[in-house]
Tab-separated table of C-alpha atoms in Angstrom:
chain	number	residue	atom	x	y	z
V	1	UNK	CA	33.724	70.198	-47.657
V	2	UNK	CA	30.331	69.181	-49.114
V	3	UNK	CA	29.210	69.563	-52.518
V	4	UNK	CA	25.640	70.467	-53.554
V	5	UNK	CA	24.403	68.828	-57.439
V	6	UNK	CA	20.951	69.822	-57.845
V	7	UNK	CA	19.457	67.211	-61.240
V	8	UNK	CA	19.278	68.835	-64.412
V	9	UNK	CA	15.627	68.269	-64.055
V	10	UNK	CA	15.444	70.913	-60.904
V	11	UNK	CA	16.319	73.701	-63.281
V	12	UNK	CA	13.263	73.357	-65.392
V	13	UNK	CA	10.583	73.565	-62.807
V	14	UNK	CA	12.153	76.693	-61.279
V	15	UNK	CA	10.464	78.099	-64.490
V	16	UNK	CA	7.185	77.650	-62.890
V	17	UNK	CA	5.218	80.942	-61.898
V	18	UNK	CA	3.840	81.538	-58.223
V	19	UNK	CA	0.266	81.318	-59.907
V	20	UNK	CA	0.852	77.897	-61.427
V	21	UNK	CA	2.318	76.747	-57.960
V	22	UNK	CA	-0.781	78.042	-56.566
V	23	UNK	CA	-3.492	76.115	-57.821
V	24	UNK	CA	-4.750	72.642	-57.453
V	25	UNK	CA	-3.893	70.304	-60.155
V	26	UNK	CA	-4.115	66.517	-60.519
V	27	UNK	CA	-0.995	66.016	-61.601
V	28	UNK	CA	1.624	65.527	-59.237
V	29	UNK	CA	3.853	68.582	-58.374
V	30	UNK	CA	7.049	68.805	-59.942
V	31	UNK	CA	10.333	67.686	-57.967
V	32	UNK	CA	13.434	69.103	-57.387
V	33	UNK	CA	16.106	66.877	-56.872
V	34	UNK	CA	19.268	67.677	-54.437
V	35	UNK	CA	22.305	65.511	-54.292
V	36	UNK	CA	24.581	65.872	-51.578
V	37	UNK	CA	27.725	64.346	-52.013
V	38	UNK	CA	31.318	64.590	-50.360
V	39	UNK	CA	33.909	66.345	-52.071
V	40	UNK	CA	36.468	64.640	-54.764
V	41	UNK	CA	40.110	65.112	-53.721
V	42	UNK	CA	41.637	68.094	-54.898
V	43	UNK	CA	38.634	69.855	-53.973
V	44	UNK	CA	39.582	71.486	-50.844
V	45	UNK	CA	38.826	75.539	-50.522
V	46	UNK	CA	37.029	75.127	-53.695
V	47	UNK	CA	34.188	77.602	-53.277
V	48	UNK	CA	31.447	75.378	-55.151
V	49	UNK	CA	28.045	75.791	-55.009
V	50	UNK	CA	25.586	72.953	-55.911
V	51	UNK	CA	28.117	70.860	-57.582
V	52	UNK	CA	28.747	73.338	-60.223
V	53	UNK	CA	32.575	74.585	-59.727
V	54	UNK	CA	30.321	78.041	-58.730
V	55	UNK	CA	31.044	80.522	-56.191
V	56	UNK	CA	28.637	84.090	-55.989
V	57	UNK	CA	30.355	84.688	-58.671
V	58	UNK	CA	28.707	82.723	-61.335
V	59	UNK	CA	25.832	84.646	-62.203
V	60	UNK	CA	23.781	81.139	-63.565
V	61	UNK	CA	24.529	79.379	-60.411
V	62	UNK	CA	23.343	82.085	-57.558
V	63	UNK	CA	20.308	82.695	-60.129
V	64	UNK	CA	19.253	78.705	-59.737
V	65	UNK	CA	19.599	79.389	-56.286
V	66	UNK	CA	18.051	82.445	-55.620
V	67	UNK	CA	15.130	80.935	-57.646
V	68	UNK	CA	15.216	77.817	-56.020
V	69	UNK	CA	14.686	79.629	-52.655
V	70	UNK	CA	11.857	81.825	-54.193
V	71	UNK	CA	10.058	78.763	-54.458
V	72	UNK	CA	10.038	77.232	-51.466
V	73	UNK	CA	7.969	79.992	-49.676
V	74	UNK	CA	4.627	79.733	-50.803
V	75	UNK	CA	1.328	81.161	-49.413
V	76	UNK	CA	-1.963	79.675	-50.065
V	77	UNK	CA	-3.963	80.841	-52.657
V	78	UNK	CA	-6.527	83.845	-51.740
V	79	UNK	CA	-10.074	82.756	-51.768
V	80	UNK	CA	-12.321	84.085	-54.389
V	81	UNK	CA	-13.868	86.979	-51.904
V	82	UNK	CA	-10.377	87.765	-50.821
V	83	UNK	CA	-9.397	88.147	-54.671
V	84	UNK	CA	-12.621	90.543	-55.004
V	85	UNK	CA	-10.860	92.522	-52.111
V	86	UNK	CA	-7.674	92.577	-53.355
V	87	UNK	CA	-7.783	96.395	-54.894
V	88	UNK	CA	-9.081	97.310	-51.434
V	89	UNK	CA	-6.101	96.015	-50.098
V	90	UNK	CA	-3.738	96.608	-52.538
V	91	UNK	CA	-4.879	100.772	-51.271
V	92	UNK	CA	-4.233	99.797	-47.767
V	93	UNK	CA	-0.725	98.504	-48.625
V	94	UNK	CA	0.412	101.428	-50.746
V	95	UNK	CA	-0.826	103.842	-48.099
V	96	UNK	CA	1.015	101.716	-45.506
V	97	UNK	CA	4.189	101.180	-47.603
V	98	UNK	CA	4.784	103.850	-49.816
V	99	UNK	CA	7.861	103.910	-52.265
V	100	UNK	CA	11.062	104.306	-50.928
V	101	UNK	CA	10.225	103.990	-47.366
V	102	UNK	CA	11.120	100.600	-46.927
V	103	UNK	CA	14.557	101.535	-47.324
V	104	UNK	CA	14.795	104.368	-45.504
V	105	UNK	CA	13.051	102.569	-42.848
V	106	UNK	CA	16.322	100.096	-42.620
V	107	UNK	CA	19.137	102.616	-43.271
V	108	UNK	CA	17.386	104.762	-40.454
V	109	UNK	CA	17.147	101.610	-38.131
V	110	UNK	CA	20.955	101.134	-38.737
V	111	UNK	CA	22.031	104.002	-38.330
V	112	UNK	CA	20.176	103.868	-35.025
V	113	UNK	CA	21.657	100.515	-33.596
V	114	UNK	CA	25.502	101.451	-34.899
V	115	UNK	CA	26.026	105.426	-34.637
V	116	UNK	CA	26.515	104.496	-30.950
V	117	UNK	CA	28.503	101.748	-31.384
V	118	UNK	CA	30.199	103.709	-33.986
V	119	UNK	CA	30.740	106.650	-31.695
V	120	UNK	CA	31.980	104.531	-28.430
V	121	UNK	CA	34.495	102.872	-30.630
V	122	UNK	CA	36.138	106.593	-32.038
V	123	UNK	CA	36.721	107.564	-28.412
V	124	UNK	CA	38.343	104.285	-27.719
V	125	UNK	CA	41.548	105.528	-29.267
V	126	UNK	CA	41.542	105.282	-32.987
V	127	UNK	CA	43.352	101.823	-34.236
V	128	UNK	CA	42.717	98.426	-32.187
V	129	UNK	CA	45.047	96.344	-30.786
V	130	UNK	CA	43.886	93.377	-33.112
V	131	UNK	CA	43.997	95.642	-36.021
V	132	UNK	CA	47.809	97.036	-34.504
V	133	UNK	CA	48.430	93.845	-34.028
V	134	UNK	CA	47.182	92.673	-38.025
V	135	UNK	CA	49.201	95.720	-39.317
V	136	UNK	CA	52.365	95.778	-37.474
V	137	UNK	CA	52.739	91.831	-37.273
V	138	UNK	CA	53.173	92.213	-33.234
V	139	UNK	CA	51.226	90.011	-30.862
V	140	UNK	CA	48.495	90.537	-29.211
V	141	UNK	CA	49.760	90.498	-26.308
V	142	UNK	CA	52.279	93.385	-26.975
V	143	UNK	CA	49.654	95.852	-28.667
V	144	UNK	CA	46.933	94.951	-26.220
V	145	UNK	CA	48.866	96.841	-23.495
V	146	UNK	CA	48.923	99.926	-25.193
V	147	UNK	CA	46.479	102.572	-23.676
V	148	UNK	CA	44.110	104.465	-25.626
V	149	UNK	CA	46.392	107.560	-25.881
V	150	UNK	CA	49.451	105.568	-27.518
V	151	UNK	CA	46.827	103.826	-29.794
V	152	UNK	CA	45.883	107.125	-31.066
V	153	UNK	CA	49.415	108.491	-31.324
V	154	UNK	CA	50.318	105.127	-34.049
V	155	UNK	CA	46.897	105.559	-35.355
V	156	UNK	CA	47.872	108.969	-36.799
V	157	UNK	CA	51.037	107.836	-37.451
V	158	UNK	CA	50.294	104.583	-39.551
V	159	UNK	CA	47.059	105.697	-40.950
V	160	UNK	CA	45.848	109.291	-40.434
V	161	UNK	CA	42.499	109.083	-41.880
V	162	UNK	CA	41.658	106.106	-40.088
V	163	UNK	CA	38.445	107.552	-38.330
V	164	UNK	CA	37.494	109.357	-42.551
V	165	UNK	CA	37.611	105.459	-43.751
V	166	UNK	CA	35.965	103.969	-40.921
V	167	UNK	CA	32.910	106.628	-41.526
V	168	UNK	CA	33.053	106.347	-45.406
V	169	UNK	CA	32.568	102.187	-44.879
V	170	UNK	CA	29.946	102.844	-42.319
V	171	UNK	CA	28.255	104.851	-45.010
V	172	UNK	CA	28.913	102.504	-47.967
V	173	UNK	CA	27.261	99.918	-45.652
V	174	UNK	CA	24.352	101.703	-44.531
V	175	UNK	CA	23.303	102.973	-48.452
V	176	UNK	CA	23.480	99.087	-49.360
V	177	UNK	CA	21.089	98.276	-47.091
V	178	UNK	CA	19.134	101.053	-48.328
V	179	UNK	CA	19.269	100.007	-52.055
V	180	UNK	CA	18.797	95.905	-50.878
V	181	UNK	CA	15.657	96.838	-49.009
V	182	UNK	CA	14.025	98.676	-52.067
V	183	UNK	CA	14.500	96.071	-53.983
V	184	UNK	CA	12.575	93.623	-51.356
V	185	UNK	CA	10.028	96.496	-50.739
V	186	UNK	CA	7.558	95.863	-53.978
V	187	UNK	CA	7.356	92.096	-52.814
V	188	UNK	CA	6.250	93.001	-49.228
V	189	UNK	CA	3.945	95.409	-50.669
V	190	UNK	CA	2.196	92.997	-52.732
V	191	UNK	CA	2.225	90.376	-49.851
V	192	UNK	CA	0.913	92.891	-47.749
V	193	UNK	CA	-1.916	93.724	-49.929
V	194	UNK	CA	-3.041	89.743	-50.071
V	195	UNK	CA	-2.508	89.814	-46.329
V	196	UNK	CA	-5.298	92.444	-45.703
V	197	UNK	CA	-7.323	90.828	-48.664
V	198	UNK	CA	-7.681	87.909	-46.460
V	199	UNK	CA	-7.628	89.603	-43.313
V	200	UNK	CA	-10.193	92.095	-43.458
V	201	UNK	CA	-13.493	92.346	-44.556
V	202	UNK	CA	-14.807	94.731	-47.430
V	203	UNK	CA	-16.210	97.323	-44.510
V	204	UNK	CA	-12.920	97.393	-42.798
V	205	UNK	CA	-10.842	98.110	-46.025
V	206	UNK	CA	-13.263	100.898	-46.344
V	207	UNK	CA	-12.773	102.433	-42.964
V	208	UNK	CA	-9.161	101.609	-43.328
V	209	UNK	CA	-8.868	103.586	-46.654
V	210	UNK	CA	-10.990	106.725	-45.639
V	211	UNK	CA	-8.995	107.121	-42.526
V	212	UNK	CA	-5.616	107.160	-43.812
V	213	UNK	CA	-7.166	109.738	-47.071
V	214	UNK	CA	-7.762	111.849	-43.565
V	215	UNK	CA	-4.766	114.392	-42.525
V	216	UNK	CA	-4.190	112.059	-39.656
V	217	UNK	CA	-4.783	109.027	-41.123
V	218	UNK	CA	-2.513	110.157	-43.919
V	219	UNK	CA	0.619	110.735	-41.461
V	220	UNK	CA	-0.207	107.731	-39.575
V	221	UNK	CA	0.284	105.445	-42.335
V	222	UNK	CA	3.088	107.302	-43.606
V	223	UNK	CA	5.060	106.702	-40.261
V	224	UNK	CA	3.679	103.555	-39.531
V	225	UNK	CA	7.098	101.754	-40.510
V	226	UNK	CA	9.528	104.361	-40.234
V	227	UNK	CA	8.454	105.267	-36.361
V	228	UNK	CA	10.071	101.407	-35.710
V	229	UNK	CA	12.949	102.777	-36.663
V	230	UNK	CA	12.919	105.351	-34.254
V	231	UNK	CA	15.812	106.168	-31.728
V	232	UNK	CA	13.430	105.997	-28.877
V	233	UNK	CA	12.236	102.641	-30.083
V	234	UNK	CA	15.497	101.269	-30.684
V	235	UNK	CA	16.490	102.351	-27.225
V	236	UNK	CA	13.315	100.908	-25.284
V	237	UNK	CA	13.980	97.562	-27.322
V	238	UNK	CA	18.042	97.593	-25.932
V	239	UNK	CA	16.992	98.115	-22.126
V	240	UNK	CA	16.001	94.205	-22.671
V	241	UNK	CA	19.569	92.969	-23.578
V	242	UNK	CA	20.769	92.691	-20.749
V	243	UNK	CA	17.909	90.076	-19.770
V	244	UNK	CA	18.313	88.857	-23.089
V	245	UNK	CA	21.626	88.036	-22.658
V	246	UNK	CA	21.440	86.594	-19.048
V	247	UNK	CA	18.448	84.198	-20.732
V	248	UNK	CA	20.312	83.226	-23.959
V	249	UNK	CA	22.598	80.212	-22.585
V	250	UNK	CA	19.273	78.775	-21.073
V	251	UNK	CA	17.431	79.109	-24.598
V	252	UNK	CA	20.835	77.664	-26.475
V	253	UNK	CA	21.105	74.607	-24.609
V	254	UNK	CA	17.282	73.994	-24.454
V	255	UNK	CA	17.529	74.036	-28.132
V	256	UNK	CA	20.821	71.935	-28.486
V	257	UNK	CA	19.382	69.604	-25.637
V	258	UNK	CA	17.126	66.246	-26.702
V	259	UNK	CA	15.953	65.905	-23.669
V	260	UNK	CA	12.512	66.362	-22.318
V	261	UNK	CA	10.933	66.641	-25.355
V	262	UNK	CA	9.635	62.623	-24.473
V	263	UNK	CA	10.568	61.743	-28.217
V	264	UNK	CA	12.875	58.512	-28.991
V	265	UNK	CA	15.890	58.601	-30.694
V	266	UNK	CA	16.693	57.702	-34.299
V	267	UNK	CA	16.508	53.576	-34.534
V	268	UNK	CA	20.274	52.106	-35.296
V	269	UNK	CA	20.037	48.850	-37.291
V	270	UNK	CA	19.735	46.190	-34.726
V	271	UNK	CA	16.570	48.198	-33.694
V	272	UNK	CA	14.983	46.947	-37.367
V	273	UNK	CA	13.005	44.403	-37.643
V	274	UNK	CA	14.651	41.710	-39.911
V	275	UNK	CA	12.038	43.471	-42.797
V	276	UNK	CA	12.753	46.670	-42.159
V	277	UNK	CA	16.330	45.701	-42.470
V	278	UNK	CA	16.226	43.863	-46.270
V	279	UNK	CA	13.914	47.090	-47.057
V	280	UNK	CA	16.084	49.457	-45.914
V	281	UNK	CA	19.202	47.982	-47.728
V	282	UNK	CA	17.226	47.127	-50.755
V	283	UNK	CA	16.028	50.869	-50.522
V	284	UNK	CA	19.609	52.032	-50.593
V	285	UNK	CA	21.202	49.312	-53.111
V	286	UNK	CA	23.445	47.562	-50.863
V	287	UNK	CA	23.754	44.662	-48.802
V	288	UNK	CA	22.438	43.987	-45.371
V	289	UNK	CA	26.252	43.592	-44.030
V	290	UNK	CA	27.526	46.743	-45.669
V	291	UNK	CA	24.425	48.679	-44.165
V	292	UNK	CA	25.218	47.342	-40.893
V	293	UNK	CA	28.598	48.041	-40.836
V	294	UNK	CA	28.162	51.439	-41.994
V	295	UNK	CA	25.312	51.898	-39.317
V	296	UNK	CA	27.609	51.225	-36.670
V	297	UNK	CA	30.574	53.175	-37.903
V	298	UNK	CA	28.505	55.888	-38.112
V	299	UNK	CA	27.019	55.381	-34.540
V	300	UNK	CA	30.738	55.122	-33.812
V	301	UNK	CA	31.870	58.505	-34.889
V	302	UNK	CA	28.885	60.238	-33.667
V	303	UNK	CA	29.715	58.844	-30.141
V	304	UNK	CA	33.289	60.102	-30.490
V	305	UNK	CA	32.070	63.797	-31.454
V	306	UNK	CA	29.834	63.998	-28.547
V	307	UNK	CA	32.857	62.539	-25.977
V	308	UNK	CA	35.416	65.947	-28.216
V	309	UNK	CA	32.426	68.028	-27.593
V	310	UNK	CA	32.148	67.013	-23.373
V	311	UNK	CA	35.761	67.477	-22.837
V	312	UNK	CA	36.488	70.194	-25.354
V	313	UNK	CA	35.595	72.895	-22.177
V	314	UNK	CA	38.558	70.740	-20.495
V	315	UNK	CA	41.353	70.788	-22.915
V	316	UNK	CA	40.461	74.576	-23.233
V	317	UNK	CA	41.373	74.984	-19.792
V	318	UNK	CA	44.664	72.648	-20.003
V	319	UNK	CA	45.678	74.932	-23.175
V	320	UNK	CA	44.842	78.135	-21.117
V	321	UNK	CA	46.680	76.665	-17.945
V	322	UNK	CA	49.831	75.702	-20.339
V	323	UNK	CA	49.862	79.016	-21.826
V	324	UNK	CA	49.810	80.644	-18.432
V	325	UNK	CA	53.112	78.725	-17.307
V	326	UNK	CA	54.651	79.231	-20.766
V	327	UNK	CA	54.422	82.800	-20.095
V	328	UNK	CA	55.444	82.361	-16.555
V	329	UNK	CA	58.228	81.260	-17.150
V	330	UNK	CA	59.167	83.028	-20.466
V	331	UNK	CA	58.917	86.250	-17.853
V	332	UNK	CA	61.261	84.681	-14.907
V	333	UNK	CA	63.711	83.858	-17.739
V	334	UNK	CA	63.823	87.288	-18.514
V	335	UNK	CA	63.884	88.738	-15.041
V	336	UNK	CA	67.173	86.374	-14.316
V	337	UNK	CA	68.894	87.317	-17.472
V	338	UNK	CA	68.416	91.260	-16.521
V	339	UNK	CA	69.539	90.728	-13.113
């Protein structure tokens, strides 16, 4: 497992404001330094984050990081007429996000995409046969032949207020989401409001602003996010999965695949010139040897994960194939010993 040690010096320019990070300075911008170094022994299943023995736990160490994160999504500055149009905007924005709607917005749009789900799964006979499995220690195998009606019968048996639970999480769940996007709601409403600022002239804000102070325009912007939410929305987007699906292996591999995209790969050390060789070893303070070695082990075991990856399909097949005979022949053995 890899360990993340971010430089003491990181911390301090964290401190610095969006504004500051906004405008154009001479000096150079400060630097945050990120270390990423392999784990000491004895360090195995050690949650640690950045090098500091943290976990989400430790309150200091998921601040550093939510703050470094903050900081590396930064807009340009507005121009001085978009600043002049900011209140315009800023009207536009709280029109088009009021408070609270954000959140209901998402807990809506949840409970849209998993009260089917959620539905299909309480007619499909109460307790799974992975959670069976989990909670009776039986295979797989054994609780996976049960049919819905037995499932239901040792679903009321084991836990009788299986289906209560189930709905009480879903509802946990979906009034997290609710409180997680209010808290991200006054941040899009401000980016929002620069958005138009830069987007739309002084006339448009106007129009914008006297249309939604109309009945209409009032209702409008009140549903504007909320209507995305909708059932009938959700529904027209889900008549694409199933071409979404069919196209998805195409778009992994494209993505996965280096071909085509007519650039070379990485140079290995013998592709150096000599120069390029004594830089790159004085560069990383060791000798020209030890870099080359280490370039070609690395090469090496790069090679060797690509040949697991190619025949990884293979062996799964071999496994499935020797699993198929075990049970073969576990089931003649027992068909002899009852005759």
């Amino acid at each position: 497992m890899k360990k993340y040690a971010i430089a003491a010096a990181a911390i301090g320019s964290l401190a610095i404001s969006q504004p500051g990070l906004a405008q154009d300075t001479a000096e150079d911008p400060p630097k945050v330094t990120i270390e990423v170094h392999e784990a000491d022994e004895g360090d195995e299943g050690e949650d640690d984050f950045f090098g500091m023995g943290a976990d989400e736990d430790n309150p200091f160490a998921m601040a550093i990081i939510g703050a470094l994160i903050s900081t590396m999504f930064q807009a340009d500055p507005l121009t001085a007429d978009a600043e002049a149009r900011l209140p315009q905007a800023q009207q536009v924005a709280g029109s088009l996000v009021p408070e609270g709607v954000y959140g209901a917005m998402m807990t809506e749009m949840l409970d849209s995409f998993t009260s089917p789900i959620f539905e299909m799964a309480k007619m499909g006979g109460g307790m799974s046969a992975d959670d069976l499995a989990i909670y009776t220690g039986l295979s797989t195998d054994q609780t996976g032949s049960l049919s819905s009606e037995e499932r239901s019968e040792l679903t009321a048996i084991f836990d009788p207020v299986h289906e209560e639970r189930a709905t009480a999480d879903m509802s946990k769940v979906t009034a997290l989401v609710g409180e997680v996007f209010e808290i991200i709601e006054p941040g899009m409403r401000e980016g929002l409001s620069k958005a138009y600022a830069a987007r739309f002239t002084d006339a448009e804000l106007a129009e914008l602003n006297a249309f939604f102070a109309t009945p209409t325009g009032a209702k409008y912007a009140a549903q504007s996010l909320p209507v995305q939410a909708d059932k009938h929305v959700i529904a027209g987007m889900m008549q694409s999965v199933p071409t979404l699906l069919e196209r998805l292996p195409q778009v992994v591999e494209a993505i996965e695949s280096n071909e085509g995209n007519g650039l070379p790969e990485p140079r290995r050390y013998d592709d150096l010139t000599p120069s390029e060789q004594r830089r790159a070893a004085a560069l990383l303070g060791v000798e020209q040897t030890m870099l080359r070695e280490s370039m070609a082990m690395a090469e090496a075991m790069e090679e060797e994960v690509m040949i697991e990856d190619a025949w990884e399909p293979t062996i799964d097949e071999d496994d499935d194939a020797i699993d198929s005979a075990a049970d073969d022949a576990a089931d003649a053995m027992e068909d002899a010993a009852a005759e």
